[in-house]
Every structure is written in structure tokens, then in C-alpha cells.
Amino acid sequence: MRVGLGLSAPAARLLADGLRGSGAPLRRIAGWSVLEAAPALASGWVTAAALDDGFLAGRPGVGLAWTALLAGLFFARAAAERALFTPLADVVENLRDTLVRRVVRGVLERATASGRGGGSAAVAQLNGQVDTVRNLTGTLLRTARPLGVSLLAAVIGLATLDPLLAALVLAPLVPALTVFLWSMRRLTARRRLLVLAEEKVAGHAGAALGASRDITALAAEPHAASIVEQEVAGAAKAQLAVGLAAALRVPVVLLGGQLPLLLLLLAGPGLVEDGSVSAGAVVGAATYVAAHLLPALQMLAGAVSGYWSQLGVVLHRLAEAATVAGSPARQAAADQSPGSSRTCRPSQAVPTPRWRGAAPDLSVRELDFAYGPRAEPVLRRLSLEVPFGDHLAVVGPSGIGKSTLAALLAGIISPTAGTVSLDGHRVTDLGEALRCRLFALVPQEAYVFPGTVAANLAYLAPDAGPDRLERSAAAIGLTGVLDRLGGLDARLRSPATELSSGERQLFALARVHACAAPVVVLDEATCHLDPVAEARAEAAFAERPGTLIVIAHRLVSATRARRVLLLDGDRTALGTHAGLLVRSPHYAELVGHWAGTAAAVLDGRERSSVVPSSYE
Ligand SMILES: Nc1ncnc2c1ncn2[C@@H]1O[C@H](COP(=O)(O)OP(=O)(O)OP(=O)(O)O)[C@@H](O)[C@H]1O
């Protein structure tokens, strides 16, 4: 929704908030502005009097005296302008402080809520935008304010000088100002669209450049180029629309400034001749128009409207960033919560179909998966049986498709061909509520939300009592953290700062350990834990009834699993750790490489707990 002069409602609210604490300096500005407007208000009157009572009446002394009075008013105006700097600075700095507070709070609360961090980069970027608002507001207060004040003073002066001449000037000026205000709304809206279009160009061009290797490999250059070209065409259209909206300032200046002057010059001599007005009044009216109305209109319709519409765009951006409670952004942050992303919460409200399999086996048949119709398949014809209670480790080189397989197994993404089924049911057909009850996928990024420790641990097991939660916490190795925090009832206010990445992973692991899902998939869910803590967490899951699939962060996970799946294209192999060491040279090579690296990195004390003796 747009409110006055093209500012969106959130932008106008943010500006009002930023100015709220500046009542005193704003009043001082208003006071000094009256004095600042004195020359504009008096210029026509003084000119008329100097002519009618002085120079045209043969009394040049009187004419000079009036002129000297006008000069005095200009000195007063200079003093007012000097005095205005302090309150102007107060207003602008206060606005900046308020905006910085609002924006930093909004961004950091959102980053904390999402548990993803990254708030500092956003804050730095938004602080730059706050500075832009400060500079634009300062510029507008220094330029637009005196122009607006002069325009108003000139109109008042003109109306009180002579009603007939005032009517001549105001007849075209009023529609010109109306068009000007209307065009400001359009211009601000179009400038906003232009900024968005330019950002899209930058985003798509950046993505295309970043992916240039893949684009070349897939011979997709024409496709990538057409996407960027489309955005460039959109930006060009938006630029044209801004240009057209800005072009309206020409008729505004012609109608509101030039036409009144022309009318005065055309009608003036006749009006003087028939005695309707004095010659001094005509020149006085022309002074109001030429010295104040016309320059004010030119500036307002030109640079000032540009500053104003830029201010509207940046303020709207900041208003979006500063909004936290109940905002769409807050919602988006909440969408990263355990209940909605890769791990989901079994809903009490959603009726779930009956599930008979108490000990369901997982079966993968001829599985193909590619991220796009023209992309290289990540997985090709993979078949695998995972009986209930199995403990399978998935290992392989980086980027080979381990996380993709984890998502396919949990039914989060659908295969391109082939099936993944649990107890004979395709996992993608299970329906979300049931799927969430059967699978718990723990991703690398652990989410802990503000709230009590108990609420976090019981997220996937709403019926679990304190004993159950404490047992899971103890099994995973979270008891020390719980003691430090103050137990299950302790409240986490800012988990992103109160807990380390490893501690957040322990929370996510304990949360899943406490739930009843028969299939647990850990996708590098222990990557921030030290080797000892990782071994303990994996042991806890191995003892928990159900199937455990571990996408291994360290190869040592494979030594703890009952079976190992080596994912490696054509060299994919399945077996026990010992069996694969013998029959898969590639697996042996991978293990040997890892053991060598681990031995080089770890000191003797840690090595004994991490590197299996068989590798030493
Ligand atoms: N959303 C996606 N869109 C397109 N390609 C993707 C996407 N996600 C992953 N890929 C690509 O699919 C391939 C397999 O990725 P995946 O994350 O499953 O590998 P990974 O074995 O888990 O890697 P890592 O061990 O580094 O986590 C990679 O080439 C990756 O770039």
C-alpha cells in the first residue's frame, strides 16, 4: 500500500518512528524556517512598495529604503540557516540511531531464530543502507525543506499582495502541483521496481558466472544467456518506465512556473492601464514567480523528487529488514525450524494413516536421481536392502551424492526413476505426517530454537516425559550441557550464542534419539563434534531400537557400522568394513588415506581413541 508522496506504509511508519524522538529539534527547525522564509514572503511586497511608493513616485530614497529592508531580511535568513544546522544534525543522527537499532535487532533476531548465523554480514549491508537514509534525509532537509517553505511563503505573499494577480498565477500552479504530487507516487513506485530488476540482473549474472564451469560442461550457454538477457530486458523496461515518470517534471515546471510568468507579462500592462492593479504589484507578483516559485518547482520536480524516491526505496528495504514479530521474514525464519525443513515434527492434529509395520525394512530398487532434466545423474541404478535394525554407514568422496541419497531414503525428494520403499510402501507416497513419524533425518545444520531445553528436546516426541528426555540427553552426551544450562526447565534465549555448533548438534541428536521414528538418518550430523563425542552419539543411536543410516563425516564411522555403502559411481560397493577392505581397493585406498591424514593430525593420546588399531 502506498501512502503520502509514494512512500509505502512500512517505509512511512519507519520514517515516523525514526523522527518520533526528535520533537524538540523539529520544533526548532520549524521556528527558524519561518525566519528563513521571510525574504520569500516579503520579496513581492517590498518590490511593489519600492516601485509604487519609491522609484515610480519619484522618491528613490524610499525605494532604496525598501530595498535595504529586503537586504536585511536576507541577512536574517543567513543567520537562520546557520542556526538550523544543529537541529538538522540532531534530527538526522537521531533518525540514524533509531534505524540502526531497529535494523540490527530485526536482522539478529531473525538470524538467531533461524539458528543459521550470518546476521553480521546482513547487518553490515543494512548499516550501509541506514547511512544512505541518513544522507538522503539530511540532503532533503537542507534542500527540499527551504524550497517548500519558499514556495508556500511566495504563495501567501502573492495572495495577500493582490487577489487578481494571485488568481492568474495560482490557476495553473494548483494543477501543476497536483500533477507533481501524483507523479511522485508513480516515480517512487517505479524506482523501486527498477532497483528490484537491477538486483535480479546482478543475481542471475552472478549465479551464471559462478556456475560457468557446469554451464559449459552441460553445453547450456544459450540457456544461461537467455535467462540473463531476460532479466536485462526487464531492467531496461523498468529504466524506461522511470524515465517516462520522471519526464512529467517538464510539464509540471512549464505549467506551474513558466505559464504564470507568461500570463503576468501578457495581462499585466492591460491591468495596470485600466487601474485594476499597480505596476509595482505586477512586478512584485512576477518577483514571487521568477525568484521563488519557478526555482522551487524546478528543484522539487528535479533533484529533490529523485532523492525522495530513492529514500522511499531504501526505507522500504529497511522496514522489511527491521520487521521481526509476525512478519513474513519471521515466518521464513520459522520455516527453517525442525518441524518444517528436513526433520519434521509428528503432528498431533493431522490424522495419519494406519501403519502396520512395527519393524519396517527399507528397500532401494534401481534408483536414479538427477537434479534437473538435463543434469548429469547423481545416482544411477542404485539397489540396496536395509533390514530393520541395520546400522549402515555411507561413505564416498565429496559431492558423490551421499546427502542426496539421505534425502531420497527419507522421502524428502523423489527419485527420477526407481523406488525407495519402507515395508513395501513407496516412501514418497506415505504422506508427510506418516513419513515424519517413520523417518528422522538429522542434517548437518542443527536447529535449536529459543524456548526451554525440554521443549527443544521434546520437539519430535511431544509425549516424552522428563525421564525419557534425560535418558536421551545422557545417552547422547548432553548431560554436561544440561547441567550448565540449569536442567530441562532452563530457558534458551539466544541458542545461536549460548550454545556452540557442537552443542547444538548434540541437542538435535538427543531430540531425535528421544523420538520413536524407526529409521534415523544422520547426514554428517556429528561434524562439529570431537571424535570421542561423535563415537558416543553414534553408539547411542546404534543401541536405540531401529535402523540407523550414517552419512559419514569421518571414515571411522564406517568401522562402527554393521555394513558400509561405498558410493563412488561405477565403483559403488556394499559390505562390512572388513569385507570391503579386502575386496574394494578403492575403499582400502580411502581408508588408508584417511588413517594417514588422521595419524598426521592427531597426537598419540587422541589417536588411540580415534584411529582403529588395525590401521596403525
Ligand atoms: N539442489 C541441488 N541442485 C543441483 N545440484 C545439486 C543440488 N544439491 C546437490 N547437488 C549436486 O549433486 C551432487 C551430489 O551432492 P551431495 O550433496 O549429495 O554430495 P555429498 O556426497 O553429500 O557431498 P559432501 O560429502 O561434500 O557433502 C554434487 O555434485 C552437488 O553439487
XYZ file of C-alpha atoms in Angstrom, residues 360-364 382-396 405 409 538 542 547-552 554-567 573-581 583 587:
55
model
C 9.928 -51.968 8.657
C 12.655 -52.872 6.197
C 13.963 -50.287 3.774
C 14.390 -51.249 0.158
C 16.054 -49.290 -2.650
C 21.400 -47.995 -7.080
C 19.849 -51.008 -5.352
C 20.126 -51.732 -1.664
C 18.286 -53.602 1.108
C 18.430 -52.180 4.626
C 16.692 -54.552 7.043
C 15.106 -53.135 10.190
C 17.728 -52.660 12.890
C 20.600 -52.344 10.439
C 23.391 -49.847 11.054
C 24.652 -48.657 7.678
C 27.425 -46.143 7.071
C 27.511 -44.358 3.709
C 30.957 -43.186 2.650
C 32.394 -41.754 -0.530
C 20.805 -40.407 -1.072
C 15.857 -42.516 1.631
C 26.707 -42.991 17.180
C 23.221 -47.979 17.448
C 17.517 -48.617 11.654
C 20.462 -46.249 11.650
C 21.962 -44.805 8.478
C 25.003 -42.599 8.976
C 26.306 -40.390 6.204
C 29.845 -40.485 7.484
C 34.778 -39.308 9.306
C 35.606 -42.721 7.928
C 35.851 -44.070 11.446
C 32.040 -44.122 11.412
C 32.307 -46.962 8.909
C 34.277 -49.074 11.361
C 31.435 -48.793 13.867
C 28.666 -49.673 11.406
C 27.402 -53.163 10.712
C 27.630 -52.525 6.967
C 29.180 -49.898 4.743
C 27.952 -48.487 1.443
C 30.776 -47.002 -0.587
C 29.190 -44.591 -3.044
C 30.208 -51.324 -3.220
C 28.334 -52.659 -0.206
C 29.658 -54.883 2.562
C 31.178 -54.948 6.001
C 34.135 -52.729 6.752
C 36.486 -55.736 6.889
C 35.000 -57.270 3.745
C 35.272 -54.047 1.732
C 38.874 -53.560 2.835
C 37.545 -56.701 -1.976
C 37.657 -48.450 -0.209
